[in-house]
CSV table of C-alpha atoms in Angstrom, one decimal:
chain,number,residue,atom,x,y,z
A,1,MET,CA,110.4,109.1,117.8
A,2,PRO,CA,108.4,112.1,115.9
A,3,LEU,CA,111.3,111.7,113.0
A,4,SER,CA,110.1,108.0,112.5
A,5,LEU,CA,106.6,108.7,112.9
A,6,THR,CA,106.5,111.6,110.3
A,7,LYS,CA,108.7,109.3,107.6
A,8,TYR,CA,106.6,106.0,108.4
A,9,GLY,CA,103.5,108.3,107.4
A,10,ALA,CA,104.9,109.7,104.8
A,11,ILE,CA,105.8,106.1,103.2
A,12,PHE,CA,102.2,105.3,104.3
A,13,GLU,CA,100.8,108.1,102.8
A,14,CYS,CA,102.9,107.3,99.8
A,15,LEU,CA,101.4,103.9,99.6
A,16,PHE,CA,97.8,104.5,100.2
A,17,LEU,CA,97.3,108.1,98.5
A,18,PRO,CA,95.9,106.8,95.4
A,19,THR,CA,92.9,104.6,97.2
A,20,LEU,CA,91.4,106.3,100.2
A,21,SER,CA,94.4,108.4,101.7
A,22,ASP,CA,92.0,109.8,104.5
A,23,PHE,CA,90.5,106.6,105.7
A,24,TRP,CA,94.0,105.0,105.8
A,25,ARG,CA,95.7,108.2,107.8
A,26,ARG,CA,93.1,107.9,110.4
A,27,LEU,CA,93.3,104.1,110.6
A,28,PHE,CA,97.1,104.5,111.0
A,29,MET,CA,97.0,107.2,113.7
A,30,VAL,CA,94.5,105.1,115.5
A,31,TYR,CA,97.1,102.1,115.4
A,32,LEU,CA,100.1,104.3,116.4
A,33,ASN,CA,98.2,105.4,119.4
A,34,TYR,CA,97.4,102.1,120.5
A,35,GLU,CA,100.8,101.0,120.5
A,36,ASN,CA,101.8,103.8,122.0
A,37,LYS,CA,99.5,102.9,124.9
A,38,ASN,CA,100.7,99.4,125.0
A,39,ARG,CA,104.5,100.1,125.3
A,40,ILE,CA,103.6,103.0,128.2
A,41,TYR,CA,101.7,100.7,130.3
C-alpha cells in the first residue's frame, strides 16, 4: 500500500503542482484517510 500511495501522490503532485499544490495535497490526504476508514470499518 505505501508504494501505490507514493505513486499516486507523485502523479497527483505532478498534475496539480502548477496550481495550489499544498491545498490539493491536503485534500488528497484527507480523501485517502476517509477511504481507508471506510475500508477498515
